[in-house]
Amino acid sequence: LDGSTGKVYLGKLPVVKPDVGGGVGELLNFADSFRKLGVLANADTPKDAAVARNLGAEGIGLTRTEHMFFAPERIQAVREMILAFDKSGREKALAKLLPF
């Protein structure tokens, strides 16, 4: 899906790594001297964070911590915690996550 035009493509398209250089880079550097807001990224993995930092993000503004519980060895305990009938059941399920 082309987010600018709305055009939908079937299959895989060739992609290029973003390059914020040239005229765009010069304009953004100029704008940086006036801006008052910081630029933060949404990142769920160390790789996402590294890419964001390389593209100029000053930090991470949002990360979805629930992703750390999706691993096969953790998800069952999380489901048990969600479906527990009482505090004792929730605590028992959460105790299974302590080794991680």
PDB file of C-alpha atoms in Angstrom:
ATOM      1  CA  LEU A   1       0.000   0.000   0.000  1.00  0.00           C
ATOM      2  CA  ASP A   2       1.394   3.375  -0.972  1.00  0.00           C
ATOM      3  CA  GLY A   3       0.538   5.603   1.994  1.00  0.00           C
ATOM      4  CA  SER A   4       0.795   8.746  -0.125  1.00  0.00           C
ATOM      5  CA  THR A   5      -1.417   7.737  -3.036  1.00  0.00           C
ATOM      6  CA  GLY A   6      -3.484   4.863  -1.651  1.00  0.00           C
ATOM      7  CA  LYS A   7      -2.387   2.629  -4.515  1.00  0.00           C
ATOM      8  CA  VAL A   8      -2.396  -1.073  -3.613  1.00  0.00           C
ATOM      9  CA  TYR A   9       0.347  -3.327  -4.972  1.00  0.00           C
ATOM     10  CA  LEU A  10       0.140  -7.091  -5.253  1.00  0.00           C
ATOM     11  CA  GLY A  11       3.247  -8.987  -4.187  1.00  0.00           C
ATOM     12  CA  LYS A  12       6.604  -7.887  -2.884  1.00  0.00           C
ATOM     13  CA  LEU A  13       8.136  -4.601  -4.019  1.00  0.00           C
ATOM     14  CA  PRO A  14      11.799  -3.646  -4.028  1.00  0.00           C
ATOM     15  CA  VAL A  15      12.644  -1.269  -1.198  1.00  0.00           C
ATOM     16  CA  VAL A  16      15.528   1.042  -0.408  1.00  0.00           C
ATOM     17  CA  LYS A  17      16.940   2.129   2.921  1.00  0.00           C
ATOM     18  CA  PRO A  18      15.874   5.666   3.806  1.00  0.00           C
ATOM     19  CA  ASP A  19      18.448   8.385   3.311  1.00  0.00           C
ATOM     20  CA  VAL A  20      17.865  11.707   5.004  1.00  0.00           C
ATOM     21  CA  GLY A  21      20.656  13.480   3.209  1.00  0.00           C
ATOM     22  CA  GLY A  22      20.985  16.029   0.483  1.00  0.00           C
ATOM     23  CA  GLY A  23      18.487  18.865   0.368  1.00  0.00           C
ATOM     24  CA  VAL A  24      16.067  17.176   2.748  1.00  0.00           C
ATOM     25  CA  GLY A  25      18.814  16.641   5.309  1.00  0.00           C
ATOM     26  CA  GLU A  26      19.928  20.247   4.981  1.00  0.00           C
ATOM     27  CA  LEU A  27      16.356  21.501   5.457  1.00  0.00           C
ATOM     28  CA  LEU A  28      15.821  19.297   8.512  1.00  0.00           C
ATOM     29  CA  ASN A  29      19.094  20.441  10.062  1.00  0.00           C
ATOM     30  CA  PHE A  30      18.043  24.048   9.525  1.00  0.00           C
ATOM     31  CA  ALA A  31      14.639  23.372  11.113  1.00  0.00           C
ATOM     32  CA  ASP A  32      16.357  21.701  14.091  1.00  0.00           C
ATOM     33  CA  SER A  33      17.906  25.027  15.048  1.00  0.00           C
ATOM     34  CA  PHE A  34      14.382  26.444  15.631  1.00  0.00           C
ATOM     35  CA  ARG A  35      12.329  23.555  16.929  1.00  0.00           C
ATOM     36  CA  LYS A  36      11.283  23.262  20.521  1.00  0.00           C
ATOM     37  CA  LEU A  37       9.933  19.697  20.468  1.00  0.00           C
ATOM     38  CA  GLY A  38      11.995  16.543  20.645  1.00  0.00           C
ATOM     39  CA  VAL A  39      11.644  13.673  18.221  1.00  0.00           C
ATOM     40  CA  LEU A  40      10.847  10.318  19.799  1.00  0.00           C
ATOM     41  CA  ALA A  41      10.172   6.982  18.131  1.00  0.00           C
ATOM     42  CA  ASN A  42       7.885   4.058  18.774  1.00  0.00           C
ATOM     43  CA  ALA A  43      10.054   0.967  19.062  1.00  0.00           C
ATOM     44  CA  ASP A  44       9.207  -2.561  20.158  1.00  0.00           C
ATOM     45  CA  THR A  45      12.582  -4.213  19.616  1.00  0.00           C
ATOM     46  CA  PRO A  46      16.239  -3.251  20.006  1.00  0.00           C
ATOM     47  CA  LYS A  47      16.496  -3.313  16.200  1.00  0.00           C
ATOM     48  CA  ASP A  48      13.597  -0.827  15.884  1.00  0.00           C
ATOM     49  CA  ALA A  49      15.281   1.427  18.454  1.00  0.00           C
ATOM     50  CA  ALA A  50      18.605   1.324  16.608  1.00  0.00           C
ATOM     51  CA  VAL A  51      16.972   2.170  13.280  1.00  0.00           C
ATOM     52  CA  ALA A  52      15.085   5.058  14.875  1.00  0.00           C
ATOM     53  CA  ARG A  53      18.221   6.442  16.485  1.00  0.00           C
ATOM     54  CA  ASN A  54      20.135   6.157  13.196  1.00  0.00           C
ATOM     55  CA  LEU A  55      17.375   8.165  11.512  1.00  0.00           C
ATOM     56  CA  GLY A  56      17.621  10.932  14.109  1.00  0.00           C
ATOM     57  CA  ALA A  57      15.193  10.011  16.878  1.00  0.00           C
ATOM     58  CA  GLU A  58      16.343  11.387  20.214  1.00  0.00           C
ATOM     59  CA  GLY A  59      14.838   8.575  22.214  1.00  0.00           C
ATOM     60  CA  ILE A  60      11.978   6.122  22.526  1.00  0.00           C
ATOM     61  CA  GLY A  61       8.575   7.629  23.279  1.00  0.00           C
ATOM     62  CA  LEU A  62       6.499   4.473  23.251  1.00  0.00           C
ATOM     63  CA  THR A  63       7.198   0.799  23.483  1.00  0.00           C
ATOM     64  CA  ARG A  64       4.604  -1.919  23.774  1.00  0.00           C
ATOM     65  CA  THR A  65       5.836  -3.930  26.724  1.00  0.00           C
ATOM     66  CA  GLU A  66       3.207  -6.615  26.278  1.00  0.00           C
ATOM     67  CA  HIS A  67       5.267  -7.946  23.372  1.00  0.00           C
ATOM     68  CA  MET A  68       7.776  -9.347  25.861  1.00  0.00           C
ATOM     69  CA  PHE A  69       5.086 -11.796  26.983  1.00  0.00           C
ATOM     70  CA  PHE A  70       4.268 -13.205  23.535  1.00  0.00           C
ATOM     71  CA  ALA A  71       7.151 -15.695  23.514  1.00  0.00           C
ATOM     72  CA  PRO A  72       5.903 -19.299  23.524  1.00  0.00           C
ATOM     73  CA  GLU A  73       7.425 -20.023  26.953  1.00  0.00           C
ATOM     74  CA  ARG A  74       5.602 -17.014  28.490  1.00  0.00           C
ATOM     75  CA  ILE A  75       2.237 -16.646  26.757  1.00  0.00           C
ATOM     76  CA  GLN A  76       0.522 -19.499  28.612  1.00  0.00           C
ATOM     77  CA  ALA A  77       1.271 -17.931  32.010  1.00  0.00           C
ATOM     78  CA  VAL A  78      -0.040 -14.575  30.776  1.00  0.00           C
ATOM     79  CA  ARG A  79      -3.261 -16.199  29.588  1.00  0.00           C
ATOM     80  CA  GLU A  80      -3.650 -17.947  32.949  1.00  0.00           C
ATOM     81  CA  MET A  81      -3.212 -14.600  34.702  1.00  0.00           C
ATOM     82  CA  ILE A  82      -5.842 -12.914  32.519  1.00  0.00           C
ATOM     83  CA  LEU A  83      -8.353 -15.714  33.028  1.00  0.00           C
ATOM     84  CA  ALA A  84      -7.729 -16.165  36.769  1.00  0.00           C
ATOM     85  CA  PHE A  85     -10.814 -15.940  38.967  1.00  0.00           C
ATOM     86  CA  ASP A  86      -9.130 -14.200  41.897  1.00  0.00           C
ATOM     87  CA  LYS A  87      -5.997 -12.452  43.135  1.00  0.00           C
ATOM     88  CA  SER A  88      -4.457 -15.721  44.306  1.00  0.00           C
ATOM     89  CA  GLY A  89      -4.831 -17.238  40.821  1.00  0.00           C
ATOM     90  CA  ARG A  90      -3.316 -14.138  39.210  1.00  0.00           C
ATOM     91  CA  GLU A  91      -0.352 -14.196  41.586  1.00  0.00           C
ATOM     92  CA  LYS A  92       0.239 -17.910  40.934  1.00  0.00           C
ATOM     93  CA  ALA A  93       0.264 -17.317  37.163  1.00  0.00           C
ATOM     94  CA  LEU A  94       2.502 -14.251  37.428  1.00  0.00           C
ATOM     95  CA  ALA A  95       4.988 -16.208  39.565  1.00  0.00           C
ATOM     96  CA  LYS A  96       5.630 -18.373  36.496  1.00  0.00           C
ATOM     97  CA  LEU A  97       6.984 -15.278  34.722  1.00  0.00           C
ATOM     98  CA  LEU A  98       9.554 -14.417  37.412  1.00  0.00           C
ATOM     99  CA  PRO A  99      12.331 -16.558  35.873  1.00  0.00           C
ATOM    100  CA  PHE A 100      12.161 -14.348  32.771  1.00  0.00           C
TER     101      PHE A 100
END
